[in-house]
Amino acid sequence: MSSDLKKSAQKVQQALDAFGFELRVKEFSESTRTSQEAADAIGCTVGQIAKSLIFKGKDSQSPILVIASGANRVNEKAVKAHLGEKLEKADAAFVLEHTGYAIGGIPPVGHATAITTIVDEDLLQYEEIWAAAGTPNSVFRLTPQILVEMTKGAVLEVKK
């Protein structure tokens, strides 16, 4: 099955395989680019979508990944308080350079560079969640606990 995946989705599948969990990338004919589109395609709630948002540290110019519940907007001040650095919006070129993926399909793992990661505590309430898998129409199912373990992300209240 995974050999039929698009190149970026295959790269995510390889990263998932390296963690040793039984996680499988699934591609849809319809878009999963936004949290709502993903939830509609999968048949889950928007809150179960783990959206990967890349920010740039204002001082360090380093990438910061916030994995938020699809139902939430990110409170950048809460992230700043945790990291001690103000966040800036990252443009598409910055995101691609540091993750290796285009906006709309950024997975929580398998990035081009090491990225400081924050995980929205609201994701922990779900038995299963879904994350992007490298393309605007690919996702994979996992548990919040596996997400935290794989990303080594700090769990934080990020809801605005």
CSV table of N, CA and C in Angstrom, one decimal:
chain,number,residue,atom,x,y,z
A,1,MET,N,0.8,-1.2,0.0
A,1,MET,CA,0.0,0.0,0.0
A,1,MET,C,0.9,1.3,0.0
A,2,SER,N,1.9,1.3,0.9
A,2,SER,CA,2.6,2.6,1.0
A,2,SER,C,3.5,2.9,-0.2
A,3,SER,N,3.8,1.9,-1.0
A,3,SER,CA,4.6,2.2,-2.2
A,3,SER,C,3.8,3.0,-3.2
A,4,ASP,N,2.4,3.0,-3.1
A,4,ASP,CA,1.6,3.8,-4.0
A,4,ASP,C,1.4,5.2,-3.5
A,5,LEU,N,2.0,5.6,-2.4
A,5,LEU,CA,1.9,6.9,-1.9
A,5,LEU,C,2.7,7.9,-2.7
A,6,LYS,N,2.2,9.2,-2.7
A,6,LYS,CA,3.0,10.3,-3.3
A,6,LYS,C,4.3,10.4,-2.6
A,7,LYS,N,5.3,11.0,-3.2
A,7,LYS,CA,6.7,11.0,-2.7
A,7,LYS,C,6.8,11.6,-1.3
A,8,SER,N,6.1,12.7,-1.0
A,8,SER,CA,6.1,13.4,0.3
A,8,SER,C,5.4,12.5,1.4
A,9,ALA,N,4.3,11.9,1.0
A,9,ALA,CA,3.6,11.0,1.9
A,9,ALA,C,4.4,9.7,2.2
A,10,GLN,N,5.2,9.2,1.2
A,10,GLN,CA,6.0,8.1,1.4
A,10,GLN,C,7.2,8.4,2.4
A,11,LYS,N,7.7,9.7,2.3
A,11,LYS,CA,8.7,10.1,3.2
A,11,LYS,C,8.2,10.2,4.6
A,12,VAL,N,6.9,10.6,4.8
A,12,VAL,CA,6.3,10.6,6.2
A,12,VAL,C,6.1,9.1,6.6
A,13,GLN,N,5.7,8.2,5.7
A,13,GLN,CA,5.5,6.8,6.1
A,13,GLN,C,6.8,6.2,6.6
A,14,GLN,N,7.9,6.6,5.9
A,14,GLN,CA,9.2,6.1,6.3
A,14,GLN,C,9.6,6.6,7.7
A,15,ALA,N,9.3,7.9,7.9
A,15,ALA,CA,9.6,8.5,9.3
A,15,ALA,C,8.8,7.8,10.3
A,16,LEU,N,7.5,7.5,10.0
A,16,LEU,CA,6.7,6.8,11.0
A,16,LEU,C,7.2,5.4,11.3
A,17,ASP,N,7.6,4.7,10.2
A,17,ASP,CA,8.1,3.3,10.3
A,17,ASP,C,9.3,3.3,11.2
A,18,ALA,N,10.2,4.3,11.1
A,18,ALA,CA,11.4,4.4,11.9
A,18,ALA,C,11.1,4.5,13.4
A,19,PHE,N,9.9,5.0,13.8
A,19,PHE,CA,9.5,5.1,15.2
A,19,PHE,C,9.1,3.7,15.8
A,20,GLY,N,8.7,2.8,14.9
A,20,GLY,CA,8.3,1.5,15.3
A,20,GLY,C,6.9,1.3,15.7
A,21,PHE,N,6.1,2.3,15.4
A,21,PHE,CA,4.6,2.2,15.7
A,21,PHE,C,3.9,1.7,14.4
A,22,GLU,N,2.8,1.1,14.6
A,22,GLU,CA,2.0,0.6,13.4
A,22,GLU,C,1.1,1.8,13.0
A,23,LEU,N,1.7,2.7,12.3
A,23,LEU,CA,0.9,3.9,11.8
A,23,LEU,C,1.0,3.9,10.3
A,24,ARG,N,-0.1,4.1,9.7
A,24,ARG,CA,-0.2,4.0,8.2
A,24,ARG,C,-0.7,5.3,7.6
A,25,VAL,N,0.0,5.9,6.7
A,25,VAL,CA,-0.5,7.0,5.9
A,25,VAL,C,-1.6,6.6,5.0
A,26,LYS,N,-2.7,7.5,5.0
A,26,LYS,CA,-3.8,7.2,4.2
A,26,LYS,C,-4.0,8.4,3.3
A,27,GLU,N,-4.2,8.2,2.0
A,27,GLU,CA,-4.4,9.3,1.0
A,27,GLU,C,-5.9,9.3,0.6
A,28,PHE,N,-6.4,10.5,0.5
A,28,PHE,CA,-7.8,10.7,0.1
A,28,PHE,C,-7.8,11.4,-1.3
A,29,SER,N,-8.9,11.2,-2.0
A,29,SER,CA,-9.1,11.9,-3.3
A,29,SER,C,-9.5,13.3,-3.0
A,30,GLU,N,-10.1,13.6,-1.9
A,30,GLU,CA,-10.5,15.0,-1.6
A,30,GLU,C,-9.4,15.6,-0.7
A,31,SER,N,-9.4,16.9,-0.6
A,31,SER,CA,-8.4,17.7,0.2
A,31,SER,C,-8.6,17.4,1.7
A,32,THR,N,-7.4,17.4,2.3
A,32,THR,CA,-7.4,17.3,3.8
A,32,THR,C,-6.5,18.5,4.3
A,33,ARG,N,-6.4,19.5,3.4
A,33,ARG,CA,-5.5,20.7,3.6
A,33,ARG,C,-5.9,21.5,4.9
A,34,THR,N,-7.2,21.7,5.1
A,34,THR,CA,-7.6,22.5,6.3
A,34,THR,C,-8.1,21.5,7.3
A,35,SER,N,-8.2,21.9,8.5
A,35,SER,CA,-8.8,21.0,9.6
A,35,SER,C,-10.2,20.6,9.3
A,36,GLN,N,-11.0,21.5,8.8
A,36,GLN,CA,-12.4,21.1,8.5
A,36,GLN,C,-12.4,20.1,7.3
A,37,GLU,N,-11.6,20.3,6.3
A,37,GLU,CA,-11.6,19.4,5.1
A,37,GLU,C,-11.1,18.0,5.6
A,38,ALA,N,-10.1,18.0,6.4
A,38,ALA,CA,-9.6,16.7,6.9
A,38,ALA,C,-10.7,16.0,7.7
A,39,ALA,N,-11.3,16.7,8.7
A,39,ALA,CA,-12.4,16.1,9.5
A,39,ALA,C,-13.5,15.5,8.6
A,40,ASP,N,-13.9,16.3,7.6
A,40,ASP,CA,-15.0,15.8,6.7
A,40,ASP,C,-14.5,14.6,6.0
A,41,ALA,N,-13.3,14.6,5.4
A,41,ALA,CA,-12.8,13.4,4.7
A,41,ALA,C,-12.7,12.2,5.6
A,42,ILE,N,-12.2,12.4,6.8
A,42,ILE,CA,-12.0,11.2,7.7
A,42,ILE,C,-13.2,10.8,8.4
A,43,GLY,N,-14.1,11.7,8.7
A,43,GLY,CA,-15.3,11.4,9.5
A,43,GLY,C,-15.1,11.5,10.9
A,44,CYS,N,-14.3,12.5,11.3
A,44,CYS,CA,-14.0,12.7,12.8
A,44,CYS,C,-14.4,14.2,13.1
A,45,THR,N,-14.2,14.6,14.3
A,45,THR,CA,-14.4,16.0,14.7
A,45,THR,C,-13.2,16.8,14.3
A,46,VAL,N,-13.5,18.1,14.2
A,46,VAL,CA,-12.4,19.0,13.9
A,46,VAL,C,-11.3,19.0,15.0
A,47,GLY,N,-11.8,18.9,16.2
A,47,GLY,CA,-10.9,18.8,17.4
A,47,GLY,C,-9.9,17.7,17.3
A,48,GLN,N,-10.2,16.6,16.6
A,48,GLN,CA,-9.3,15.5,16.5
A,48,GLN,C,-8.2,15.6,15.5
A,49,ILE,N,-8.2,16.7,14.7
A,49,ILE,CA,-7.2,17.0,13.7
A,49,ILE,C,-6.0,17.7,14.4
A,50,ALA,N,-4.9,17.1,14.3
A,50,ALA,CA,-3.6,17.7,14.9
A,50,ALA,C,-3.0,18.5,13.8
A,51,LYS,N,-3.2,19.8,13.8
A,51,LYS,CA,-2.7,20.7,12.7
A,51,LYS,C,-1.3,21.2,13.1
A,52,SER,N,-0.4,21.0,12.2
A,52,SER,CA,1.0,21.4,12.4
A,52,SER,C,1.2,22.8,11.9
A,53,LEU,N,1.5,23.8,12.8
A,53,LEU,CA,1.8,25.2,12.4
A,53,LEU,C,3.2,25.5,12.7
A,54,ILE,N,3.9,26.1,11.7
A,54,ILE,CA,5.3,26.5,11.9
A,54,ILE,C,5.3,28.0,12.1
A,55,PHE,N,6.0,28.4,13.2
A,55,PHE,CA,6.3,29.7,13.5
A,55,PHE,C,7.8,29.9,13.4
A,56,LYS,N,8.2,31.2,13.5
A,56,LYS,CA,9.7,31.5,13.5
A,56,LYS,C,9.9,32.3,14.8
A,57,GLY,N,10.9,31.9,15.6
A,57,GLY,CA,11.3,32.7,16.7
A,57,GLY,C,11.8,34.0,16.3
A,58,LYS,N,11.3,35.1,16.9
A,58,LYS,CA,11.7,36.4,16.5
A,58,LYS,C,13.2,36.7,16.7
A,59,ASP,N,13.8,36.3,17.8
A,59,ASP,CA,15.2,36.5,18.0
A,59,ASP,C,16.1,35.4,17.4
A,60,SER,N,15.7,34.2,17.6
A,60,SER,CA,16.6,33.1,17.2
A,60,SER,C,16.4,32.8,15.7
A,61,GLN,N,15.3,33.2,15.1
A,61,GLN,CA,15.0,32.9,13.7
A,61,GLN,C,14.9,31.3,13.5
A,62,SER,N,14.7,30.6,14.6
A,62,SER,CA,14.5,29.2,14.5
A,62,SER,C,13.1,28.8,14.3
A,63,PRO,N,12.8,27.6,13.7
A,63,PRO,CA,11.5,27.1,13.5
A,63,PRO,C,10.9,26.6,14.8
A,64,ILE,N,9.6,26.9,15.0
A,64,ILE,CA,8.9,26.4,16.2
A,64,ILE,C,7.6,25.7,15.6
A,65,LEU,N,7.4,24.5,16.0
A,65,LEU,CA,6.2,23.8,15.5
A,65,LEU,C,5.2,23.7,16.7
A,66,VAL,N,4.0,24.2,16.4
A,66,VAL,CA,2.9,24.1,17.3
A,66,VAL,C,1.9,23.1,16.7
A,67,ILE,N,1.7,22.0,17.4
A,67,ILE,CA,0.7,21.0,16.9
A,67,ILE,C,-0.6,21.3,17.7
A,68,ALA,N,-1.5,21.9,17.1
A,68,ALA,CA,-2.8,22.4,17.8
A,68,ALA,C,-4.0,21.5,17.3
A,69,SER,N,-4.9,21.4,18.2
A,69,SER,CA,-6.2,20.8,17.9
A,69,SER,C,-6.8,21.7,16.7
A,70,GLY,N,-7.4,21.0,15.8
A,70,GLY,CA,-8.0,21.7,14.6
A,70,GLY,C,-9.1,22.7,15.0
A,71,ALA,N,-9.6,22.5,16.2
A,71,ALA,CA,-10.7,23.4,16.7
A,71,ALA,C,-10.1,24.7,17.3
A,72,ASN,N,-8.8,24.7,17.6
A,72,ASN,CA,-8.2,25.8,18.3
A,72,ASN,C,-7.4,26.8,17.5
A,73,ARG,N,-7.5,28.1,17.9
A,73,ARG,CA,-6.5,29.0,17.4
A,73,ARG,C,-5.4,29.1,18.4
A,74,VAL,N,-4.2,29.4,18.0
A,74,VAL,CA,-3.0,29.4,18.9
A,74,VAL,C,-2.8,30.7,19.6
A,75,ASN,N,-2.7,30.6,20.9
A,75,ASN,CA,-2.4,31.8,21.7
A,75,ASN,C,-0.9,32.0,21.7
A,76,GLU,N,-0.4,32.9,20.8
A,76,GLU,CA,1.0,33.0,20.6
A,76,GLU,C,1.7,33.5,21.9
A,77,LYS,N,0.9,34.3,22.7
A,77,LYS,CA,1.5,34.8,24.0
A,77,LYS,C,1.8,33.6,25.0
A,78,ALA,N,1.0,32.6,25.0
A,78,ALA,CA,1.2,31.4,25.8
A,78,ALA,C,2.5,30.7,25.4
A,79,VAL,N,2.6,30.6,24.1
A,79,VAL,CA,3.8,29.9,23.5
A,79,VAL,C,5.1,30.8,23.9
A,80,LYS,N,4.9,32.1,23.7
A,80,LYS,CA,6.1,33.0,24.0
A,80,LYS,C,6.5,32.9,25.5
A,81,ALA,N,5.5,32.8,26.4
A,81,ALA,CA,5.7,32.7,27.8
A,81,ALA,C,6.5,31.4,28.1
A,82,HIS,N,6.2,30.3,27.4
A,82,HIS,CA,6.8,29.0,27.6
A,82,HIS,C,8.3,29.0,27.0
A,83,LEU,N,8.4,29.6,25.8
A,83,LEU,CA,9.7,29.6,25.1
A,83,LEU,C,10.6,30.8,25.5
A,84,GLY,N,10.0,31.8,26.0
A,84,GLY,CA,10.8,33.0,26.3
A,84,GLY,C,11.2,33.8,25.0
A,85,GLU,N,10.4,33.6,24.0
A,85,GLU,CA,10.7,34.3,22.7
A,85,GLU,C,9.4,34.6,22.0
A,86,LYS,N,9.3,35.8,21.4
A,86,LYS,CA,8.1,36.1,20.6
A,86,LYS,C,8.1,35.3,19.3
A,87,LEU,N,6.9,35.0,18.8
A,87,LEU,CA,6.8,34.3,17.6
A,87,LEU,C,6.5,35.2,16.4
A,88,GLU,N,7.0,34.8,15.3
A,88,GLU,CA,6.6,35.5,14.0
A,88,GLU,C,6.0,34.5,13.1
A,89,LYS,N,5.2,35.0,12.1
A,89,LYS,CA,4.7,34.1,11.1
A,89,LYS,C,5.9,33.7,10.2
A,90,ALA,N,5.8,32.4,9.8
A,90,ALA,CA,6.8,31.9,8.9
A,90,ALA,C,6.2,31.8,7.5
A,91,ASP,N,7.0,32.3,6.5
A,91,ASP,CA,6.5,32.2,5.2
A,91,ASP,C,6.7,30.8,4.6
A,92,ALA,N,6.1,30.6,3.4
A,92,ALA,CA,6.1,29.3,2.8
A,92,ALA,C,7.6,28.8,2.5
A,93,ALA,N,8.5,29.7,2.1
A,93,ALA,CA,9.8,29.3,1.9
A,93,ALA,C,10.5,28.8,3.1
A,94,PHE,N,10.3,29.5,4.2
A,94,PHE,CA,10.9,29.1,5.5
A,94,PHE,C,10.4,27.8,6.0
A,95,VAL,N,9.1,27.6,5.8
A,95,VAL,CA,8.4,26.3,6.2
A,95,VAL,C,9.0,25.2,5.4
A,96,LEU,N,9.1,25.3,4.1
A,96,LEU,CA,9.6,24.3,3.2
A,96,LEU,C,11.1,24.0,3.6
A,97,GLU,N,11.9,25.0,3.8
A,97,GLU,CA,13.3,24.8,4.1
A,97,GLU,C,13.5,24.0,5.4
A,98,HIS,N,12.7,24.3,6.4
A,98,HIS,CA,12.9,23.6,7.7
A,98,HIS,C,12.2,22.3,7.9
A,99,THR,N,11.1,22.2,7.2
A,99,THR,CA,10.3,20.9,7.3
A,99,THR,C,10.5,20.0,6.2
A,100,GLY,N,10.8,20.5,5.0
A,100,GLY,CA,10.8,19.7,3.8
A,100,GLY,C,9.5,19.5,3.2
A,101,TYR,N,8.4,20.1,3.7
A,101,TYR,CA,7.1,20.0,3.2
A,101,TYR,C,6.4,21.3,3.0
A,102,ALA,N,5.5,21.4,2.0
A,102,ALA,CA,4.7,22.6,1.8
A,102,ALA,C,3.6,22.8,2.8
A,103,ILE,N,3.2,24.0,3.0
A,103,ILE,CA,2.1,24.4,3.9
A,103,ILE,C,0.8,23.6,3.3
A,104,GLY,N,0.1,23.1,4.2
A,104,GLY,CA,-1.1,22.4,3.9
A,104,GLY,C,-1.0,20.9,4.0
A,105,GLY,N,0.2,20.4,4.3
A,105,GLY,CA,0.5,19.0,4.4
A,105,GLY,C,1.6,18.7,5.4
A,106,ILE,N,1.9,19.7,6.3
A,106,ILE,CA,3.1,19.5,7.2
A,106,ILE,C,2.8,18.5,8.2
A,107,PRO,N,3.6,17.4,8.3
A,107,PRO,CA,3.4,16.4,9.3
A,107,PRO,C,4.1,16.8,10.6
A,108,PRO,N,3.8,16.1,11.7
A,108,PRO,CA,4.4,16.4,13.0
A,108,PRO,C,5.8,15.9,13.1
A,109,VAL,N,6.2,15.0,12.2
A,109,VAL,CA,7.5,14.3,12.3
A,109,VAL,C,8.1,14.3,10.9
A,110,GLY,N,9.4,13.9,10.8
A,110,GLY,CA,10.1,13.7,9.5
A,110,GLY,C,10.5,14.9,8.9
A,111,HIS,N,10.9,15.9,9.7
A,111,HIS,CA,11.3,17.2,9.1
A,111,HIS,C,12.8,17.3,8.7
A,112,ALA,N,13.1,18.2,7.9
A,112,ALA,CA,14.4,18.4,7.3
A,112,ALA,C,15.4,18.8,8.4
A,113,THR,N,14.9,19.5,9.4
A,113,THR,CA,15.8,20.0,10.5
A,113,THR,C,15.1,19.7,11.8
A,114,ALA,N,15.8,19.7,12.9
A,114,ALA,CA,15.2,19.6,14.3
A,114,ALA,C,14.4,20.8,14.6
A,115,ILE,N,13.2,20.6,15.1
A,115,ILE,CA,12.3,21.7,15.4
A,115,ILE,C,11.8,21.6,16.8
A,116,THR,N,11.9,22.7,17.5
A,116,THR,CA,11.2,22.8,18.9
A,116,THR,C,9.7,22.6,18.7
A,117,THR,N,9.1,21.7,19.5
A,117,THR,CA,7.7,21.4,19.3
A,117,THR,C,6.9,21.6,20.5
A,118,ILE,N,5.7,22.2,20.3
A,118,ILE,CA,4.7,22.3,21.4
A,118,ILE,C,3.5,21.6,21.0
A,119,VAL,N,2.9,20.8,21.9
A,119,VAL,CA,1.7,20.0,21.6
A,119,VAL,C,0.5,20.6,22.4
A,120,ASP,N,-0.6,20.9,21.7
A,120,ASP,CA,-1.8,21.5,22.4
A,120,ASP,C,-2.3,20.4,23.3
A,121,GLU,N,-2.5,20.8,24.6
A,121,GLU,CA,-3.0,19.9,25.6
A,121,GLU,C,-4.4,19.4,25.3
A,122,ASP,N,-5.2,20.2,24.5
A,122,ASP,CA,-6.6,19.8,24.1
A,122,ASP,C,-6.6,18.5,23.3
A,123,LEU,N,-5.5,18.2,22.6
A,123,LEU,CA,-5.4,16.9,21.8
A,123,LEU,C,-5.4,15.7,22.8
A,124,LEU,N,-5.0,15.9,24.0
A,124,LEU,CA,-4.9,14.7,24.9
A,124,LEU,C,-6.2,14.1,25.3
A,125,GLN,N,-7.3,14.9,25.1
A,125,GLN,CA,-8.6,14.4,25.5
A,125,GLN,C,-9.2,13.3,24.6
A,126,TYR,N,-8.6,13.1,23.4
A,126,TYR,CA,-9.1,12.2,22.4
A,126,TYR,C,-8.4,10.9,22.5
A,127,GLU,N,-9.1,9.8,22.1
A,127,GLU,CA,-8.5,8.5,22.0
A,127,GLU,C,-7.7,8.3,20.8
A,128,GLU,N,-8.1,9.0,19.7
A,128,GLU,CA,-7.4,9.0,18.5
A,128,GLU,C,-7.4,10.4,17.8
A,129,ILE,N,-6.3,10.7,17.2
A,129,ILE,CA,-6.2,12.0,16.5
A,129,ILE,C,-5.7,11.7,15.1
A,130,TRP,N,-5.7,12.7,14.2
A,130,TRP,CA,-5.2,12.5,12.8
A,130,TRP,C,-4.3,13.7,12.5
A,131,ALA,N,-3.2,13.4,11.9
A,131,ALA,CA,-2.2,14.4,11.5
A,131,ALA,C,-1.9,14.4,10.0
A,132,ALA,N,-1.5,15.5,9.5
A,132,ALA,CA,-1.1,15.6,8.0
A,132,ALA,C,0.1,14.7,7.8
A,133,ALA,N,0.2,14.2,6.5
A,133,ALA,CA,1.2,13.3,6.2
A,133,ALA,C,2.0,13.7,4.9
A,134,GLY,N,2.3,15.0,4.8
A,134,GLY,CA,3.2,15.4,3.8
A,134,GLY,C,2.5,16.0,2.5
A,135,THR,N,1.3,15.7,2.3
A,135,THR,CA,0.6,16.3,1.1
A,135,THR,C,-0.8,16.9,1.6
A,136,PRO,N,-1.4,17.7,0.7
A,136,PRO,CA,-2.7,18.2,1.1
A,136,PRO,C,-3.9,17.3,1.0
A,137,ASN,N,-3.6,16.0,0.8
A,137,ASN,CA,-4.7,15.0,0.9
A,137,ASN,C,-4.2,13.7,1.5
A,138,SER,N,-3.2,13.8,2.4
A,138,SER,CA,-2.8,12.6,3.1
A,138,SER,C,-2.7,12.8,4.6
A,139,VAL,N,-3.1,11.8,5.4
A,139,VAL,CA,-3.1,11.9,6.9
A,139,VAL,C,-2.8,10.6,7.5
A,140,PHE,N,-2.5,10.5,8.8
A,140,PHE,CA,-2.4,9.3,9.5
A,140,PHE,C,-3.0,9.4,10.8
A,141,ARG,N,-3.5,8.3,11.3
A,141,ARG,CA,-4.2,8.2,12.6
A,141,ARG,C,-3.1,7.8,13.7
A,142,LEU,N,-3.3,8.4,14.9
A,142,LEU,CA,-2.4,8.0,16.0
A,142,LEU,C,-3.1,8.4,17.3
A,143,THR,N,-2.4,8.2,18.4
A,143,THR,CA,-2.9,8.6,19.7
A,143,THR,C,-2.2,9.8,20.1
A,144,PRO,N,-2.8,10.6,21.0
A,144,PRO,CA,-2.0,11.8,21.5
A,144,PRO,C,-0.7,11.4,22.2
A,145,GLN,N,-0.7,10.3,22.9
A,145,GLN,CA,0.4,9.9,23.6
A,145,GLN,C,1.6,9.5,22.7
A,146,ILE,N,1.3,8.9,21.5
A,146,ILE,CA,2.3,8.6,20.5
A,146,ILE,C,2.8,9.9,19.9
A,147,LEU,N,1.9,10.9,19.7
A,147,LEU,CA,2.3,12.2,19.1
A,147,LEU,C,3.3,12.8,20.1
A,148,VAL,N,3.1,12.9,21.3
A,148,VAL,CA,4.0,13.5,22.3
A,148,VAL,C,5.3,12.7,22.3
A,149,GLU,N,5.2,11.4,22.3
A,149,GLU,CA,6.5,10.6,22.3
A,149,GLU,C,7.3,10.8,21.1
A,150,MET,N,6.7,10.8,19.9
A,150,MET,CA,7.4,10.9,18.6
A,150,MET,C,8.0,12.3,18.5
A,151,THR,N,7.3,13.3,18.9
A,151,THR,CA,7.8,14.7,18.6
A,151,THR,C,8.6,15.2,19.8
A,152,LYS,N,8.6,14.5,20.9
A,152,LYS,CA,9.2,15.0,22.1
A,152,LYS,C,8.7,16.5,22.4
A,153,GLY,N,7.5,16.7,22.1
A,153,GLY,CA,6.9,18.0,22.3
A,153,GLY,C,6.5,18.3,23.7
A,154,ALA,N,6.6,19.6,24.1
A,154,ALA,CA,6.1,20.0,25.4
A,154,ALA,C,4.6,20.2,25.3
A,155,VAL,N,3.9,19.6,26.2
A,155,VAL,CA,2.4,19.8,26.2
A,155,VAL,C,2.1,21.1,26.9
A,156,LEU,N,1.3,21.9,26.3
A,156,LEU,CA,1.0,23.3,26.7
A,156,LEU,C,-0.4,23.6,26.4
A,157,GLU,N,-1.0,24.5,27.2
A,157,GLU,CA,-2.3,25.0,26.8
A,157,GLU,C,-2.1,26.1,25.8
A,158,VAL,N,-2.5,25.9,24.6
A,158,VAL,CA,-2.2,26.9,23.6
A,158,VAL,C,-3.5,27.6,23.0
A,159,LYS,N,-4.7,27.1,23.5
A,159,LYS,CA,-5.9,27.6,22.9
A,159,LYS,C,-6.1,29.1,23.2
A,160,LYS,N,-6.5,29.8,22.2
A,160,LYS,CA,-6.7,31.3,22.3
A,160,LYS,C,-8.1,31.5,22.9
